[in-house]
XYZ file of C-alpha atoms in Angstrom:
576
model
C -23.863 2.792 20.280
C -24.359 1.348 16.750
C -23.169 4.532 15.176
C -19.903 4.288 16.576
C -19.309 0.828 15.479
C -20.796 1.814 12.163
C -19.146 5.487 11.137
C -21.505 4.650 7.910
C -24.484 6.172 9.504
C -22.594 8.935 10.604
C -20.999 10.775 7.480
C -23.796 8.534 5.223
C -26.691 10.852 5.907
C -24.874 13.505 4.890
C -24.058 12.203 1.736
C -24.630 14.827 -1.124
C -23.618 15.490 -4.803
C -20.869 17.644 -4.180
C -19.606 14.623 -1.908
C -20.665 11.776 -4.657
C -19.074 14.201 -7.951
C -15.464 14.471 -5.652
C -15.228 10.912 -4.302
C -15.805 9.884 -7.917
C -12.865 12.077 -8.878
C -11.092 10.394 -6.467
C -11.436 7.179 -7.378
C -10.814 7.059 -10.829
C -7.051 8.494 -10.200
C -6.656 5.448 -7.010
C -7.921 3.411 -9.200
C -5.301 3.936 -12.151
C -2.668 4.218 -9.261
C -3.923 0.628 -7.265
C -3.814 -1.782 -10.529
C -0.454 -1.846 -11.357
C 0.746 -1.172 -7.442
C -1.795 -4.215 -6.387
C -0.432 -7.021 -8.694
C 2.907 -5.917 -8.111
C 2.560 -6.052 -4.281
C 1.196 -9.674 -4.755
C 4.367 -10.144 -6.582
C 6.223 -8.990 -3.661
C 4.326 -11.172 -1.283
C 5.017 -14.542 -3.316
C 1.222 -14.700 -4.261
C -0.039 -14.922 -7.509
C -1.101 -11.309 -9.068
C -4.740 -11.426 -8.734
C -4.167 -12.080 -4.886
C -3.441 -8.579 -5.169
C -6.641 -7.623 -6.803
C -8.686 -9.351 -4.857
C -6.831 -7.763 -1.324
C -8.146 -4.642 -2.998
C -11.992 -5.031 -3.332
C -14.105 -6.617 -0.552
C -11.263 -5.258 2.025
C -11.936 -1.758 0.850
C -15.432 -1.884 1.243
C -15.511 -3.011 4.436
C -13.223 -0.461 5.519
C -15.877 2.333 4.233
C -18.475 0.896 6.937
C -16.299 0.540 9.677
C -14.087 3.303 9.220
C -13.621 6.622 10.571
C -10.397 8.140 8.441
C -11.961 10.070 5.465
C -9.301 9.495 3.019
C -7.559 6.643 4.181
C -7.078 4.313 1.119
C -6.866 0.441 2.334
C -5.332 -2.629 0.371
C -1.667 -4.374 -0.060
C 1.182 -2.350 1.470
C 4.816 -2.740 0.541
C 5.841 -3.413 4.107
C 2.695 -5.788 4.751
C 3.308 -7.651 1.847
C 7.111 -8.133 2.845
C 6.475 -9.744 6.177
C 3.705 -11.640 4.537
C 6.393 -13.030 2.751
C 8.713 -13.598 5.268
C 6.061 -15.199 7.533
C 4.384 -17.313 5.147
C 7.461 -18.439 3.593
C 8.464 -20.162 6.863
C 5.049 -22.441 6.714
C 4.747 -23.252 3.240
C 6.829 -23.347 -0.549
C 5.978 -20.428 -2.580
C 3.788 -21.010 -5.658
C 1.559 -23.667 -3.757
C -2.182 -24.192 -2.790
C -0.231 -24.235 0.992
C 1.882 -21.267 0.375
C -1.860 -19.194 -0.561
C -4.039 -20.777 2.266
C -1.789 -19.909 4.494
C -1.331 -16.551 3.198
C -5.193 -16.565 3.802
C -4.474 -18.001 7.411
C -2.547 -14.811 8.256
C -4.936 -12.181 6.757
C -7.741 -13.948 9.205
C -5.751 -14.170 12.498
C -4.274 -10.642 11.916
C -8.208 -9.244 11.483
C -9.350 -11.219 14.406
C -6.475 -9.743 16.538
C -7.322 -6.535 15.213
C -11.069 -6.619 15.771
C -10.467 -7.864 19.467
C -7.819 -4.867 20.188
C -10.739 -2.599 18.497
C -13.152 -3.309 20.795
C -11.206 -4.051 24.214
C -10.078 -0.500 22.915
C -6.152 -1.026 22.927
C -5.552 1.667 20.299
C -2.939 3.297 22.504
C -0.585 -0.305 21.874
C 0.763 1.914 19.286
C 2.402 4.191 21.318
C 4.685 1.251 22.515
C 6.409 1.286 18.979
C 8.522 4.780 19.292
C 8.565 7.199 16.397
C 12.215 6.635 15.482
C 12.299 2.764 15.467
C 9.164 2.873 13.561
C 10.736 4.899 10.617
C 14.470 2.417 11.226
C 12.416 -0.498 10.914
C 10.196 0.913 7.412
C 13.797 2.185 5.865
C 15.180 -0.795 6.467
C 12.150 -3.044 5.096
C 12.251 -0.119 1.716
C 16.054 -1.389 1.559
C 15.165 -4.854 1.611
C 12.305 -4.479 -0.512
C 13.686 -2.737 -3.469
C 16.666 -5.533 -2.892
C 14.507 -8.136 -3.574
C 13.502 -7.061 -6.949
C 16.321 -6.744 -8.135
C 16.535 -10.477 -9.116
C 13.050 -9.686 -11.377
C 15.417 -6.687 -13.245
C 18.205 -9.039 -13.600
C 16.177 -11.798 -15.053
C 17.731 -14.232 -12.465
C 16.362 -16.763 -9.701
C 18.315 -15.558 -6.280
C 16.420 -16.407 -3.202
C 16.814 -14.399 0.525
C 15.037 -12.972 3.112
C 18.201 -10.961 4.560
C 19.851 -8.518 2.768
C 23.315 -10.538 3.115
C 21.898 -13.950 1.413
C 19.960 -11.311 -1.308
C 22.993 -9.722 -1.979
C 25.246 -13.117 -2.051
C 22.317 -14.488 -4.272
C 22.440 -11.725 -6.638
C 26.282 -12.079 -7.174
C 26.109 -15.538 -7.581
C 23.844 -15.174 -10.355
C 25.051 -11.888 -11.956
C 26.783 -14.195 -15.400
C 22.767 -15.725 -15.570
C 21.614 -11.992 -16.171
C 19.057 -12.011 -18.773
C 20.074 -8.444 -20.710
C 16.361 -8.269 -22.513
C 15.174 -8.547 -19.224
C 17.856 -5.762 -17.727
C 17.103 -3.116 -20.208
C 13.476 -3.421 -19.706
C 13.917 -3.177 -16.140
C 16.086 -0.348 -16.395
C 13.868 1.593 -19.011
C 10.573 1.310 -16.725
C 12.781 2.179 -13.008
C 14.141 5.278 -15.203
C 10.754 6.161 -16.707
C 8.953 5.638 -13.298
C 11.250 7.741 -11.556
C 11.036 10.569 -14.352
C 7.270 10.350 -13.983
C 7.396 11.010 -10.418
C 9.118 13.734 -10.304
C 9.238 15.666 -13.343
C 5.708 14.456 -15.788
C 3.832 16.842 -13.716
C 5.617 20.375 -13.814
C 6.307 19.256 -17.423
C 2.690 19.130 -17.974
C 1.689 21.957 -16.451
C 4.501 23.831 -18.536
C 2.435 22.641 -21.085
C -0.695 24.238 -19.701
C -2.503 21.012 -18.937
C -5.069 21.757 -16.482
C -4.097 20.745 -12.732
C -6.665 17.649 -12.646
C -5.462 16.111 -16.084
C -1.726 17.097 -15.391
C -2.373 15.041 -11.784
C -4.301 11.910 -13.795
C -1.774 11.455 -16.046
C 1.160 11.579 -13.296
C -0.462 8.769 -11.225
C -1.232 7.401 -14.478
C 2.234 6.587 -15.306
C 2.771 3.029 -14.103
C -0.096 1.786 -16.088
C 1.791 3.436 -19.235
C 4.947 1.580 -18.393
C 2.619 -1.592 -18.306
C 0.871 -1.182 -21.201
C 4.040 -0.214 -23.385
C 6.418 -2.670 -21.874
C 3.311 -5.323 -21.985
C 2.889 -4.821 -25.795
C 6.642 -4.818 -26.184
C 6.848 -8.377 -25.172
C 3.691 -9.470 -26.953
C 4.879 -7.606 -30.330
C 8.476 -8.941 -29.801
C 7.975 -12.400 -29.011
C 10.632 -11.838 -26.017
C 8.986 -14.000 -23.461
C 10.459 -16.963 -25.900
C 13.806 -15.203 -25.734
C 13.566 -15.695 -21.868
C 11.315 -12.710 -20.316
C 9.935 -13.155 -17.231
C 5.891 -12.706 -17.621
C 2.443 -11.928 -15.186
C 1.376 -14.653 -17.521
C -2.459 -16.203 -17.080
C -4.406 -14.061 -14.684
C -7.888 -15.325 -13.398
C -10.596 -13.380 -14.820
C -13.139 -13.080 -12.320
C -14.880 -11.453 -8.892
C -12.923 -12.548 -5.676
C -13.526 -15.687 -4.962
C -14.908 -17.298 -1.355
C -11.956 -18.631 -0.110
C -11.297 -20.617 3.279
C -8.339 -20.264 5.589
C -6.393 -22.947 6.617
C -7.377 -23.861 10.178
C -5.046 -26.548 11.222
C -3.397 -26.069 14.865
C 0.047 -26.226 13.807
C -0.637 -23.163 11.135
C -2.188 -21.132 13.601
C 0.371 -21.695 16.459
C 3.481 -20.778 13.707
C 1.357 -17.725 12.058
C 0.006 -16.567 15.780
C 3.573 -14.345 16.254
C 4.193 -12.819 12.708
C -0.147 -12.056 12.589
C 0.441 -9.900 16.005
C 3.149 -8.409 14.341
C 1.808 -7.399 11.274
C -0.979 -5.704 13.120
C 1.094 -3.805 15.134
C 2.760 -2.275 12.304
C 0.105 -2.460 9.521
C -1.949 -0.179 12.803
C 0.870 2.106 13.287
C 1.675 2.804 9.898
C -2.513 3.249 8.933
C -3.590 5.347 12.286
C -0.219 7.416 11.376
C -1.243 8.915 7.792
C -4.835 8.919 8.694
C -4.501 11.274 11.454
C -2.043 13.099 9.558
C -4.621 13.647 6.629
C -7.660 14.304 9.312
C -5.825 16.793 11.050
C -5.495 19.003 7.342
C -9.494 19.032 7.742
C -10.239 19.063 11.374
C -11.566 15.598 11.534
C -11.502 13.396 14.306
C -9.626 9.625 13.844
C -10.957 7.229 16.204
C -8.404 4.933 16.868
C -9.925 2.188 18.936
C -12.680 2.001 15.649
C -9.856 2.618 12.989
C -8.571 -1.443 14.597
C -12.187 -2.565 13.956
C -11.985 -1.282 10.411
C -8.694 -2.614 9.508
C -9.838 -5.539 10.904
C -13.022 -6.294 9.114
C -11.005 -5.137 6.056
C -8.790 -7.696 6.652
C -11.320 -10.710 7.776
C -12.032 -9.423 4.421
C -9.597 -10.451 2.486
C -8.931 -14.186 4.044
C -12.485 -14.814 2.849
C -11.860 -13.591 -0.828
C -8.113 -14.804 -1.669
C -6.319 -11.903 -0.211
C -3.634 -11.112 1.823
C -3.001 -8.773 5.155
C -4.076 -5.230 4.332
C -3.626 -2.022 5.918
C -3.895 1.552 5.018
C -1.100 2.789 2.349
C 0.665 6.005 2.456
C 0.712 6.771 -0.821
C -2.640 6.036 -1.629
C -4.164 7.864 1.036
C -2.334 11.170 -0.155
C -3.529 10.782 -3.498
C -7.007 9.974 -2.661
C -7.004 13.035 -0.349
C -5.040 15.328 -2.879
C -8.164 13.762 -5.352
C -10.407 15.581 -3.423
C -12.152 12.374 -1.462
C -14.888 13.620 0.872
C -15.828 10.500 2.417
C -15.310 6.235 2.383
C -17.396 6.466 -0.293
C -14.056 6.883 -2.336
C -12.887 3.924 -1.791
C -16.126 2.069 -2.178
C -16.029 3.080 -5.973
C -12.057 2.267 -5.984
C -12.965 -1.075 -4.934
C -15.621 -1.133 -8.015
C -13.007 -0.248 -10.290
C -11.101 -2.914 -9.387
C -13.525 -5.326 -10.070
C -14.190 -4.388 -13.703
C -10.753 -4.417 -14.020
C -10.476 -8.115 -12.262
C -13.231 -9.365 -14.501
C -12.002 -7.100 -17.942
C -8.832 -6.456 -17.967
C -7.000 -9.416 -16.526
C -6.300 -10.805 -19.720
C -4.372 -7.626 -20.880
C -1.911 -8.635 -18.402
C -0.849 -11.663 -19.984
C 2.588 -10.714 -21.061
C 3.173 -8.070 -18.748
C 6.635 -8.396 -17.818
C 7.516 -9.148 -13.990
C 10.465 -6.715 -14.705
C 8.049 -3.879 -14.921
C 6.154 -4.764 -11.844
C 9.519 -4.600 -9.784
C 10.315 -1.284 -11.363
C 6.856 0.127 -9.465
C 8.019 -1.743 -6.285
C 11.113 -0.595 -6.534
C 10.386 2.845 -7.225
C 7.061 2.785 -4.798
C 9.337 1.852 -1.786
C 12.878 3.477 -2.409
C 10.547 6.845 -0.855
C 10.185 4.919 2.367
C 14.328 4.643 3.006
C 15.555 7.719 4.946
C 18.449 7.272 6.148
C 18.606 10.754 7.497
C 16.990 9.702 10.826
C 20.635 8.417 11.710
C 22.214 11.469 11.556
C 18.981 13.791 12.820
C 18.958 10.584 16.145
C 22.553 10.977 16.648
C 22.915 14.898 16.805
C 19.465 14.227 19.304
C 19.490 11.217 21.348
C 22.447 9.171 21.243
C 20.054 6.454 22.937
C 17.755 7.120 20.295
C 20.497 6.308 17.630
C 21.504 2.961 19.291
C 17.821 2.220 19.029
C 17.211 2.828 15.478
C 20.393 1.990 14.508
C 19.760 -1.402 16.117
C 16.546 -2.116 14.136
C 17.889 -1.249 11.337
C 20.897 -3.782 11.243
C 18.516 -6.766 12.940
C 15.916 -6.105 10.059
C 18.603 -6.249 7.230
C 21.017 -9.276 8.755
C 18.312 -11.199 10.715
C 15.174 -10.920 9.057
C 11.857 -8.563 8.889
C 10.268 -10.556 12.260
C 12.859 -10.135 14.139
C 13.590 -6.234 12.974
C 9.896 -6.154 14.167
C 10.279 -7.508 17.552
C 13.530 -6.165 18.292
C 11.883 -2.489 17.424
C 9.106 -3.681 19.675
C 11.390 -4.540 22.445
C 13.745 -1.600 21.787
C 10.941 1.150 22.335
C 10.140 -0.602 25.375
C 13.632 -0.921 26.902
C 14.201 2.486 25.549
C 11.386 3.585 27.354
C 12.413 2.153 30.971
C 15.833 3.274 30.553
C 14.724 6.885 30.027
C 12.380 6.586 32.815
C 14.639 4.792 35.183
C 16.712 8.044 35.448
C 14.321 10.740 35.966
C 15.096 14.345 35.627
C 15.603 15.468 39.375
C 16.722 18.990 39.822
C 17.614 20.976 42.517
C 15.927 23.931 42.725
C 16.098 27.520 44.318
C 14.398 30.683 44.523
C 14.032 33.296 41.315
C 14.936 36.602 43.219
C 11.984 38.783 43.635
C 9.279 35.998 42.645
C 7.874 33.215 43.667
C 9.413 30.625 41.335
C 11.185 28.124 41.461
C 14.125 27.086 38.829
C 16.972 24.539 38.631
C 20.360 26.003 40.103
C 21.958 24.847 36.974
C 20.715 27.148 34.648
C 19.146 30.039 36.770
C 20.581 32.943 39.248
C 18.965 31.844 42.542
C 18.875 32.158 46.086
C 18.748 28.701 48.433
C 19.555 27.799 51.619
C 21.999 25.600 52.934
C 19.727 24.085 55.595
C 17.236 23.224 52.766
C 17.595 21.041 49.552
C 14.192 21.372 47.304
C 14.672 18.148 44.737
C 12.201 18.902 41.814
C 11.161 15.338 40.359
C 10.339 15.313 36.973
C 8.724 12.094 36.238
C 5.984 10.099 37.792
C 7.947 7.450 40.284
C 7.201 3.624 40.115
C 9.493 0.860 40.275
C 11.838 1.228 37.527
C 13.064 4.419 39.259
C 12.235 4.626 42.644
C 15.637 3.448 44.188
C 17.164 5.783 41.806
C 15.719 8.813 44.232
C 16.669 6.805 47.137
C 20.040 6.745 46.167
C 20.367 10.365 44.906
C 19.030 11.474 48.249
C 21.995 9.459 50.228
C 24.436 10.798 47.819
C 23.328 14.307 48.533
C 22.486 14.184 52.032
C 25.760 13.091 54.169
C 27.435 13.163 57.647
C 28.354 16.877 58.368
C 26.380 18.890 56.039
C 24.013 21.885 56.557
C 20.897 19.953 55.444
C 17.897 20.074 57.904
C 15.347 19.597 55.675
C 14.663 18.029 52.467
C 11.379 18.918 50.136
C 10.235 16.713 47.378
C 8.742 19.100 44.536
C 5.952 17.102 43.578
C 4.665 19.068 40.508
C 5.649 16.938 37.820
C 4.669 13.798 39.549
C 1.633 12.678 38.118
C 1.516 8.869 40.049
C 3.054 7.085 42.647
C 3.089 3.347 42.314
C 3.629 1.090 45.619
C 7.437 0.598 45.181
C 7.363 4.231 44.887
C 5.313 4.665 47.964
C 8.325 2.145 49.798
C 11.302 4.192 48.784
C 9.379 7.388 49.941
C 8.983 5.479 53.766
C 12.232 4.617 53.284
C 13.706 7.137 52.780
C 11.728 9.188 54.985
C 12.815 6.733 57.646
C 16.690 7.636 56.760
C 16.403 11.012 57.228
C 14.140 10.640 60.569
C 16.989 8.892 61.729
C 19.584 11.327 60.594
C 17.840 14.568 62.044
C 16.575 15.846 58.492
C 13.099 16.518 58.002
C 11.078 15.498 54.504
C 8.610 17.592 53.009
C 6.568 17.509 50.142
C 5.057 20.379 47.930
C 2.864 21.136 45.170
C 1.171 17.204 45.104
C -1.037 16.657 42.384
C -5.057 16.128 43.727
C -4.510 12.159 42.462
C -1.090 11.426 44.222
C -2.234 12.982 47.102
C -5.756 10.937 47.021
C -3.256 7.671 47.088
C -1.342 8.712 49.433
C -3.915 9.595 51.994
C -4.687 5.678 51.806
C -1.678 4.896 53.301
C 0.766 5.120 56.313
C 3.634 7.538 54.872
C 1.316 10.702 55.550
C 1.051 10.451 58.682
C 4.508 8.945 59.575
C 6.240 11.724 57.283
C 8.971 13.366 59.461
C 7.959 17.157 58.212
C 5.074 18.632 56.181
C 2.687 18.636 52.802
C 3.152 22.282 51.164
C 0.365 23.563 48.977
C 3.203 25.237 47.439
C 6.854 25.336 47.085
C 7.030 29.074 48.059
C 5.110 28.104 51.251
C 7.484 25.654 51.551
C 10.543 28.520 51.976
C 8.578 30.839 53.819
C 8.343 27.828 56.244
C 11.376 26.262 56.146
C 14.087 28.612 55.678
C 15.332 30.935 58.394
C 14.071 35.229 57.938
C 18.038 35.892 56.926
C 17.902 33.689 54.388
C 14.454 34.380 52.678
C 15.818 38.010 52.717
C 18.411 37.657 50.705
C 16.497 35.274 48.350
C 14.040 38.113 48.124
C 17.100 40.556 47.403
């Protein structure tokens, strides 16, 4: 029992060299990649830099005991840091002690929520957010995101949580652009994005060796600190109206203390539960991704108790809400990270850095840190899952189309809850019209296929209905009402037989319509049947009445059904 709260004691006595020599690797290249992407994310959540820092330390640790994902890299998130943002915004001014408590506030209701869903084990709450919506709602927050930096480039004060008042901000202010600031801006996005894509084939060209060539590629954000950092300090251009980091703590995480007050907690309650949902979804999605390239197992019911404690973590040691990062992750498993160990040495980079490099950071310009956000999130947008939705499922496209315009007009909550609320409708309405198919015969076999799309022999005295979907209440009337359409005065129809194969439950508005309609057809001379019922359906519906009122027969199979039902011409020709 205490092992599987505490993976630690799991994959710790198996710790070896090998194991100690590769998370070690590992580290060293997150670490490089998490200092500039951690005060920039702080940046993007209104806190001040070191918030970022510090959301990188104890929260990682943590994660390494309670943890099952292997190479799953925890700390600030673009997206998390975005609705932090948004959420905290709406309780406090920016740039206050009130704006950070509260900040703290949200980091310890979302780990508490987290914790709670771990160990009621709700991991499978994830599967109400749908795949599409998920990646609507991220591409629209990387729109947003990289939209919201662009006042840092500019060098101008434009305020907006929607893309509209960003945008209509941003013009308003375009004659206040600062251009020292601009081409700085400029230089570091085009440098960043060079570095991404092209520093490491160059390198290897060169015949740097794989491990160095990959260093120096994740390496490249600190380089566009450090040069644009000594720019400003050698220039004197934060008198000429640069934006800078400016003083930066030098120290260990602090012990903080949420804000507790009732009012707080009762306007933070909605966006914490949100920023679970989705800081969950978006960590259990790349860890199992990266487990499954090993053959390791992701527990997700224990992943919620990890993120949690990471992030009960943070409110405790001026942080923010954390969650596993995409990016990260990839590069601490492409580093060669065995084990949590990895990011247990990340998070003791980070604290040298917090309490020796800090002041190196003084005239780092906030231009530069918007460049890495900008560049960072700009690989979340894909706006191809429009087009691959709409050649799909059009209902799909309304869906993700949908969050996608509510996140950029209305706001990141609502894109949230309307995803949320779109999965689920989404959901019903695909259920709600269940895939019946009438079914016949395959000539010379005993299968049966829908008359559609297969040569096959039926019988006019018997309709077989195939139901492909477990029946409860959203659809139930919809089989009563197929079965009047399809059954009327004057036709052939003697007997009707529910295919049951695909029907894994039967809820008790399910079990009504079946009476029901079983009581129609007693009345109209038509027997009902049922074949091929699942062991559990049929264990529910011996507890009932409709078994033994049922105007016809339970078939073991559908084929006995024929043999049983249909006159010897008939099956003949069938058999033909």
């Amino acid at each position: 029992m205490l092992r599987r709260y505490l993976p630690i004691l799991d994959w710790g006595r198996r710790y070896d060299r090998r194991a100690l020599a590769n998370d070690l690797i590992a580290a060293v290249i997150v670490t490089i990649m998490l200092i500039p992407q951690s005060l920039a994310y702080a940046l993007l959540a209104g806190l001040p830099p070191e918030a970022g820092i510090y959301a990188s330390i104890v929260p990682i640790l943590l994660y390494a005991v309670f943890g099952t994902s292997r190479a799953l890299a925890v700390g600030p998130v673009a997206v998390v840091s975005l609705m932090t943002a948004a959420a905290v915004g709406q309780v406090a001014q920016q740039g206050t002690a009130g704006y950070a408590a509260a900040a703290l506030t949200l980091a310890l209701l979302s780990g508490g929520m987290l914790v709670l869903m771990g160990v009621l084990r709700l991991g499978f709450v994830a599967n109400f957010l749908s795949h599409p919506v998920i990646a609507g709602f991220i591409t629209a927050s990387g729109i947003l995101i990289a939209t919201s930096q662009l006042k840092h480039i500019l060098g101008v004060p434009a305020e907006g949580h929607t893309l509209p008042q960003m945008l209509a901000a941003l013009w308003m202010q375009l004659g206040q652009t600062n251009l020292i600031t601009l081409v700085i801006g400029v230089l570091a996005t085009g440098f960043l994005f060079w570095v991404r894509t092209n520093l490491k084939p160059f390198l290897r060209g060169l015949g740097t060796p794989p491990l160095l060539a990959d260093i120096l590629t994740k390496a490249g954000p600190v380089a566009a600190v450090v040069t644009t950092t000594l720019a400003v300090w050698a220039l004197g251009l934060a008198e000429r109206g640069v934006k800078i980091v400016g003083a930066v703590p030098q120290s260990l995480p602090p012990l903080t203390m949420p804000a507790l007050s009732p009012d707080l907690v009762g306007q933070l309650l909605l966006p914490a539960l949100l920023i679970s949902v989705i800081g969950f979804v978006e960590s259990i999605s790349v860890a199992q991704t990266l487990a499954a390239k090993k053959r390791q197992r992701i527990d997700p019911d224990q992943e919620l108790i990890g993120l949690g404690a990471a992030n009960l973590g943070a409110a405790f040691t001026g942080g923010y809400p954390v969650t596993g990062g995409f990016a990260r992750s990839v590069v601490n498993f492409d580093a060669g990270a065995e084990t949590p160990a990895a990011g247990a040495f990340t998070a003791l980079g980070l604290a040298i850095a917090a309490v020796a490099l800090t002041p190196l950071v003084y005239y780092l310009p906030n231009a530069t840190l918007a460049a890495t956000i900008i560049v960072a999130v700009l690989g979340l947008v894909d706006l191809s899952i429009l087009r691959k939705t709409w050649a799909y499922s059009r209902a799909d496209f309304a869906a993700v189309a949908a969050t996608i315009l509510v996140t950029l007009v209305v706001g990141v909550e609502a894109g949230v809850a309307s995803g949320v609320l779109l999965s689920v409708l989404l959901h019903l309405y695909k259920t709600s019209r269940p895939h019946v198919a009438e079914v016949g015969l395959v000539r010379g076999t005993q299968h049966f296929r829908n008359v559609n799309r297969h040569q096959v022999g039926t019988d006019p005295e018997v309709l077989t209905l195939r139901v492909d979907e477990s029946l409860y209440f959203v659809n139930a009337r919809f089989l009563e009402d197929l079965i009047q359409r399809r059954v009327t005065d004057g036709c052939a129809i003697r007997h009707v037989v529910l295919m049951f194969s695909a029907v894994n439950a039967v809820d008790y508005s399910a079990l009504e319509s079946l009476e029901a309609i079983n009581q129609r057809l007693r009345d109209m001379g038509v027997g009902l049947h049922l074949s091929e019922v699942k062991g559990p359906v049929m264990d529910r519906l011996r507890k009932t009445h409709l078994l033994d009122e049922l105007n016809g027969r339970v078939f073991l199979s559908q084929f006995d059904a024929w043999q049983a039902l249909s006159p010897q011409p008939a099956r003949q020709t069938a058999a033909q």
